[in-house]
Coordinates of N, CA and C in Angstrom, one line a residue:
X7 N 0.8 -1.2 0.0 CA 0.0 0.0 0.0 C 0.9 1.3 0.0
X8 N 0.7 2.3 -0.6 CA 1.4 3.3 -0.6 C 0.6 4.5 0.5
X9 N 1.1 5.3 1.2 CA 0.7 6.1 2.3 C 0.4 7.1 1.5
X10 N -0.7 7.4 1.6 CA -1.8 8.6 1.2 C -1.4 9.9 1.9
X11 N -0.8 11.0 1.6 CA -0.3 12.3 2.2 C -1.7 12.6 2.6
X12 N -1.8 13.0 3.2 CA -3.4 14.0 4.1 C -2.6 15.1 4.7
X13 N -3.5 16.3 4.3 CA -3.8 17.9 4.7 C -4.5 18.2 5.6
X14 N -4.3 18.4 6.7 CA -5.8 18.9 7.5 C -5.7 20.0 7.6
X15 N -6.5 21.0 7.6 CA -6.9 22.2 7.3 C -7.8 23.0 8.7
X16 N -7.6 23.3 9.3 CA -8.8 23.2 10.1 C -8.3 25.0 11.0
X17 N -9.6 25.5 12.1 CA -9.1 26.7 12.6 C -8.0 25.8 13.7
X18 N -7.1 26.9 13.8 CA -5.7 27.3 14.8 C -6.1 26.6 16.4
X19 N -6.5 27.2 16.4 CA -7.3 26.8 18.3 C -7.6 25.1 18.5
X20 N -8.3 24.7 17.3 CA -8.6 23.5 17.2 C -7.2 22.2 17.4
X21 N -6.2 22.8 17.1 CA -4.9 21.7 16.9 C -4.8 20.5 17.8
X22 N -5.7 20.4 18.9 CA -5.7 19.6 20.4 C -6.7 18.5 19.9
X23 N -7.8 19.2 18.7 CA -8.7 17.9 18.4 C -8.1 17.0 17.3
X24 N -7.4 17.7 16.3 CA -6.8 17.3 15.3 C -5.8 16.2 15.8
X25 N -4.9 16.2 16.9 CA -3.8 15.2 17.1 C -4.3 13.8 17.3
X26 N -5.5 13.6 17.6 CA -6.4 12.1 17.4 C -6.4 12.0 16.0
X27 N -6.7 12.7 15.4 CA -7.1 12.3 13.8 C -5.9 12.1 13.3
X28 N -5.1 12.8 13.6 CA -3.7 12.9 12.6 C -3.4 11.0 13.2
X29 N -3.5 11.3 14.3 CA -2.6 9.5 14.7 C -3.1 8.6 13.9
X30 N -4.2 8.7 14.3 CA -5.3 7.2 13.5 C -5.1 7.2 12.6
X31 N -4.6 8.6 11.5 CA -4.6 8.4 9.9 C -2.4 7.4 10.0
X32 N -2.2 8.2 10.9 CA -0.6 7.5 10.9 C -0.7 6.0 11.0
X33 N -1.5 5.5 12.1 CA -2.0 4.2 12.3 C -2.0 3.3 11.4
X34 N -3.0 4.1 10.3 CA -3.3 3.8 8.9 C -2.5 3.5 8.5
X35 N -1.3 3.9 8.2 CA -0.6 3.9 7.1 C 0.0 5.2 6.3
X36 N -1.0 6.3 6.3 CA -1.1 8.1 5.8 C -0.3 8.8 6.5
X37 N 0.5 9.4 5.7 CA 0.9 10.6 6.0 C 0.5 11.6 5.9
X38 N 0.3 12.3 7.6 CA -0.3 13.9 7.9 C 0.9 14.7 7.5
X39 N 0.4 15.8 6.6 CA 2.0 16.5 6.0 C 1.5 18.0 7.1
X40 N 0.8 18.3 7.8 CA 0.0 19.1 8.1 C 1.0 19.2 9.5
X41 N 2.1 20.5 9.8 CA 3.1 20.7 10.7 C 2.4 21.1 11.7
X42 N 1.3 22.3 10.9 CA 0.8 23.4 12.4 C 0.4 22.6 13.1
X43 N -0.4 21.1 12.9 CA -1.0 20.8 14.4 C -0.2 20.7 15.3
X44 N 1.0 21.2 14.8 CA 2.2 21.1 16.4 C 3.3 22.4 16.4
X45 N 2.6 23.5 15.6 CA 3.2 24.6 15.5 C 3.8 25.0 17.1
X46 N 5.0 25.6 17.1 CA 5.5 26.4 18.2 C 5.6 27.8 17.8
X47 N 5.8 28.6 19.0 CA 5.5 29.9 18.9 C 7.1 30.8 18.4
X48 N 6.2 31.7 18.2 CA 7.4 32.2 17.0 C 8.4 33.0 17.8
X49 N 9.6 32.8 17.3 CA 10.9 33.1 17.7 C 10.9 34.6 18.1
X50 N 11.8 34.8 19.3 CA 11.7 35.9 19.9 C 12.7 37.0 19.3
X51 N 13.3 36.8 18.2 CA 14.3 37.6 17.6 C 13.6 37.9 15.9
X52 N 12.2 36.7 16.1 CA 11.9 36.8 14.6 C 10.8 38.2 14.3
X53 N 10.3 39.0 13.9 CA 9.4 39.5 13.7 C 8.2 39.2 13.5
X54 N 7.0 39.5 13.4 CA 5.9 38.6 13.4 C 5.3 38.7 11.9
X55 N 5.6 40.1 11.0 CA 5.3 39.3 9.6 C 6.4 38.6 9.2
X56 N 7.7 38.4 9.3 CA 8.5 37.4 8.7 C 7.8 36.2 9.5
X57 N 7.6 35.8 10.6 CA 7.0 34.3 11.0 C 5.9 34.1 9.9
X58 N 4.9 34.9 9.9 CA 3.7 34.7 9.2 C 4.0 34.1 7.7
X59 N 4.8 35.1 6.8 CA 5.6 34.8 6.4 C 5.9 33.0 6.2
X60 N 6.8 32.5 6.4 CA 7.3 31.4 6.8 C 6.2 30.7 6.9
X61 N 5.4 30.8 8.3 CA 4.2 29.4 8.3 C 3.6 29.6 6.7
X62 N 3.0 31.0 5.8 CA 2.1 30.5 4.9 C 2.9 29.5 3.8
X63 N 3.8 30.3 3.5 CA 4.8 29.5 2.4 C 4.7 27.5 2.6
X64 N 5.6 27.1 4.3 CA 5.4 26.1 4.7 C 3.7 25.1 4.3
X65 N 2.8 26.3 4.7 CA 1.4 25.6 4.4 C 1.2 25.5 3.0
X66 N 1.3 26.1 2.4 CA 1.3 26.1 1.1 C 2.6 25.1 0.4
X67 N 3.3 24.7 0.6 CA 3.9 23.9 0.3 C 3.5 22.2 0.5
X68 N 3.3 22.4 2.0 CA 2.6 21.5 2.8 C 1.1 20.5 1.7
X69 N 0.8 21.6 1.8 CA -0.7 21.6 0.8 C -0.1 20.8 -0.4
X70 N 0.3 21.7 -1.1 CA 1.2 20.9 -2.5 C 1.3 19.9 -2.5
X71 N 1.7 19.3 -1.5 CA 2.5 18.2 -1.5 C 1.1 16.7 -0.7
X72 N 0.1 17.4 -0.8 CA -0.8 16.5 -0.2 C -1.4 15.8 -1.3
X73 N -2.3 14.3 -1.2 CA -3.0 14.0 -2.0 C -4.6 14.0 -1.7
X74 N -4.8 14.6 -0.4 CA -5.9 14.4 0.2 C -5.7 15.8 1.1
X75 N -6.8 17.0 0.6 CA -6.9 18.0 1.2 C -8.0 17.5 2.5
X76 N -8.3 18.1 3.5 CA -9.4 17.8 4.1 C -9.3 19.0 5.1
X77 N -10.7 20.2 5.1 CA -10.7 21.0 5.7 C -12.0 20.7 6.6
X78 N -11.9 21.3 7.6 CA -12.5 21.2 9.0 C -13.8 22.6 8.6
X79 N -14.7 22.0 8.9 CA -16.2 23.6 9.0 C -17.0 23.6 10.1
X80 N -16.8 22.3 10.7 CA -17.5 22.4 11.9 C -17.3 23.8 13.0
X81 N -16.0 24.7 13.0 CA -16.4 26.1 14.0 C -15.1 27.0 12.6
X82 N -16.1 27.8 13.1 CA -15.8 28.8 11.9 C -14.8 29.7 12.2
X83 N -14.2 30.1 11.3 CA -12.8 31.3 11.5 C -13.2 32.1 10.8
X84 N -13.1 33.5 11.8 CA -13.1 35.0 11.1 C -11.8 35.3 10.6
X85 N -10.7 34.3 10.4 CA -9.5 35.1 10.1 C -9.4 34.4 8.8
X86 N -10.2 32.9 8.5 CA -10.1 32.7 7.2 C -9.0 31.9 6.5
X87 N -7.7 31.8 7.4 CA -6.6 30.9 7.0 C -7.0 29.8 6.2
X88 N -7.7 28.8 6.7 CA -8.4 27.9 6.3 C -9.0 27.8 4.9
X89 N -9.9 28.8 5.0 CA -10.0 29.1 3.7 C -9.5 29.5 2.4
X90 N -8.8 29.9 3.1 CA -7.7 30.4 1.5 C -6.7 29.4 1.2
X91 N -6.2 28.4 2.4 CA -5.8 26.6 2.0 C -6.7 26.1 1.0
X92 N -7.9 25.8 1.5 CA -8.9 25.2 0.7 C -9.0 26.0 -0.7
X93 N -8.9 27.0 -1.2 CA -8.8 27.6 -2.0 C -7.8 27.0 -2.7
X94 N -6.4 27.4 -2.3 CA -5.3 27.0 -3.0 C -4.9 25.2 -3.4
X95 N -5.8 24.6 -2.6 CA -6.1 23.4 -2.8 C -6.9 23.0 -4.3
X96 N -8.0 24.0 -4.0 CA -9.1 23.5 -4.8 C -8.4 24.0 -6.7
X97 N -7.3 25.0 -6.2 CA -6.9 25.2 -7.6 C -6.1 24.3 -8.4
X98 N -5.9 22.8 -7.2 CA -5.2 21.5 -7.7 C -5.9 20.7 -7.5
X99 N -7.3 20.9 -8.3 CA -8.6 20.0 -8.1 C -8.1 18.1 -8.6
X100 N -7.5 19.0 -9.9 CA -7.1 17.4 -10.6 C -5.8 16.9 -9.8
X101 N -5.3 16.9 -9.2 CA -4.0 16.3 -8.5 C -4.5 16.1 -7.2
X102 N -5.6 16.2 -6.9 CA -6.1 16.2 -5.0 C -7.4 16.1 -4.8
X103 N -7.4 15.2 -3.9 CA -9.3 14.9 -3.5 C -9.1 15.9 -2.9
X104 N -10.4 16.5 -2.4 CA -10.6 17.6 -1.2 C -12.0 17.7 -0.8
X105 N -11.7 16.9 0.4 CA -12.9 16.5 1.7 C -13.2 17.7 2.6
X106 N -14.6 17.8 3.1 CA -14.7 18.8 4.1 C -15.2 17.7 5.1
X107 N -14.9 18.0 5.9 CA -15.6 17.4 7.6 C -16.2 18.8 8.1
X108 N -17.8 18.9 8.3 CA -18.2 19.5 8.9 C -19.4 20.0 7.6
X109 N -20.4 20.8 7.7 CA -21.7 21.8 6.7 C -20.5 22.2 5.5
X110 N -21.3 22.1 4.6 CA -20.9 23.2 3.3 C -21.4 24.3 3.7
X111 N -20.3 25.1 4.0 CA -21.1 26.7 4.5 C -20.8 27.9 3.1
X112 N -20.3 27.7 2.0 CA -20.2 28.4 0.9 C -20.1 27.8 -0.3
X113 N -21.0 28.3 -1.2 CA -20.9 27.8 -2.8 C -19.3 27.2 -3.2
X114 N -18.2 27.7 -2.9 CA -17.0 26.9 -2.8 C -16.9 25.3 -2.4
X115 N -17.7 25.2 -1.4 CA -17.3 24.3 -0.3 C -18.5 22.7 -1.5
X116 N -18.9 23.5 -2.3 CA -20.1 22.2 -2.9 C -19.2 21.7 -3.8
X117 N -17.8 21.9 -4.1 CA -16.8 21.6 -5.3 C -15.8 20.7 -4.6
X118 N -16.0 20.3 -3.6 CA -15.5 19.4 -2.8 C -15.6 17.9 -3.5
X119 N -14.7 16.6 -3.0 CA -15.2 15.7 -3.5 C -16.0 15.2 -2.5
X120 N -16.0 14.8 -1.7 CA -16.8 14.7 -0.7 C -17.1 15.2 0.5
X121 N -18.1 15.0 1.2 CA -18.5 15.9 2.9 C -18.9 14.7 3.4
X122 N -18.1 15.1 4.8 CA -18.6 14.2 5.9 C -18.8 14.9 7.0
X123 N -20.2 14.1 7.5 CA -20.7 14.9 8.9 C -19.6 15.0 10.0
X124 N -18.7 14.1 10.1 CA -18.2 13.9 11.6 C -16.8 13.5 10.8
X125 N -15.5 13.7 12.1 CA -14.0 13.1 11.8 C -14.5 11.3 11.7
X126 N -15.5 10.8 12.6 CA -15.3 9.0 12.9 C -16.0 9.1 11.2
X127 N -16.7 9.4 10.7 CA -17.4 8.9 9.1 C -16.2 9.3 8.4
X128 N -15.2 10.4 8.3 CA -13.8 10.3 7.5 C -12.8 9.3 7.7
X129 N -12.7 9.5 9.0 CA -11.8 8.0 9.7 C -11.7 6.4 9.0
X130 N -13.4 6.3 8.8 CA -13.8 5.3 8.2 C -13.5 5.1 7.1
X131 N -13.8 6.1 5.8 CA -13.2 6.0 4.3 C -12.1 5.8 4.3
X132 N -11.3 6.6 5.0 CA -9.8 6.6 5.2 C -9.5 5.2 5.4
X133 N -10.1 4.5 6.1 CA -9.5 3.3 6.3 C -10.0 2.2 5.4
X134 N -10.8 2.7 5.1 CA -10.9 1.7 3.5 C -10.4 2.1 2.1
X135 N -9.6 3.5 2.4 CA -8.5 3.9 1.3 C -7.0 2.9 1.4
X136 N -7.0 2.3 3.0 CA -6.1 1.8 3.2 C -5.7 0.0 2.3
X137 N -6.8 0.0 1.5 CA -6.5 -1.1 0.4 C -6.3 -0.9 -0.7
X138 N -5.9 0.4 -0.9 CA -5.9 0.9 -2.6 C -4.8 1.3 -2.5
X139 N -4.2 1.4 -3.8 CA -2.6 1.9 -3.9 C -3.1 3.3 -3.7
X140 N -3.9 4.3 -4.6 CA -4.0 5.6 -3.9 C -5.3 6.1 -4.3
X141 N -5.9 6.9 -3.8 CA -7.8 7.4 -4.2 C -7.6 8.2 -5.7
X142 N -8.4 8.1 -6.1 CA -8.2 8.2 -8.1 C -9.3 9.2 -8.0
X143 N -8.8 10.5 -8.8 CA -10.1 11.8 -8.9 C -10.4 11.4 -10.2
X144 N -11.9 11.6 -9.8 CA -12.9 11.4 -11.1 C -12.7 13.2 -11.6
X145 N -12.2 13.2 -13.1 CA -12.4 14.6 -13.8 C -13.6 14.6 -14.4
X146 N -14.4 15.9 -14.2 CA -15.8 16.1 -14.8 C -15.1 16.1 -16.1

């Protein structure tokens, strides 16, 4: 089996619920390419747009390099990070599935390949991705 890269995307605050998901998908077999869930605080010599800086590039690379986007909508972010991932994702529609866990809360979010109510209903696919060499996007 080849290890499936996964993105998780989700708001900042959240990183505490994410480290169960990330393991189980490790469990699996998948690789979480997704650092911030264990982001440390930015350097006391660094400035804080050069940190900002740095994390988006890293995220955005991070992303790239994923085969399975998967953004979090269950609690919503006024700052939006999230969404401009999913964005940047979605502009590598053909090279990446991209799952939401949680409501379609914007005409964006319906271009998804799939939605799941809850992390245990993604958990589940996921582990039945675990028999396939890799998940294959259907191009309209």
């Amino acid at each position: 089996m080849c290890p499936i890269r996964v993105y998780l995307a989700a708001r900042f605050e959240t990183r505490a619920i994410l480290r169960p998901i990330r393991d189980a998908l490790w469990a699996m077999g998948h690789e979480v390419v997704s650092t911030w869930i264990d982001e440390v605080k930015r350097p006391p010599d660094m400035s804080e747009s050069v940190f900002f800086k740095k994390l988006s590039i890293k995220d955005l690379a991070e992303i790239k390099s994923a085969d399975v986007f998967v953004l979090s909508t269950a609690i919503t972010s006024e700052r939006g990070g999230k969404e401009v991932e999913y964005g940047f994702a979605l502009g590598q529609f053909q090279a990446k599935l991209l799952y939401i866990v949680g409501p379609q809360r914007n005409v964006f979010h319906y271009l998804c390949d799939r939605q799941f109510d809850s992390w245990d209903d993604f958990l589940a696919a996921m582990l039945a991705h675990t028999i396939q060499e890799r998940p294959k996007k259907e191009v309209v």
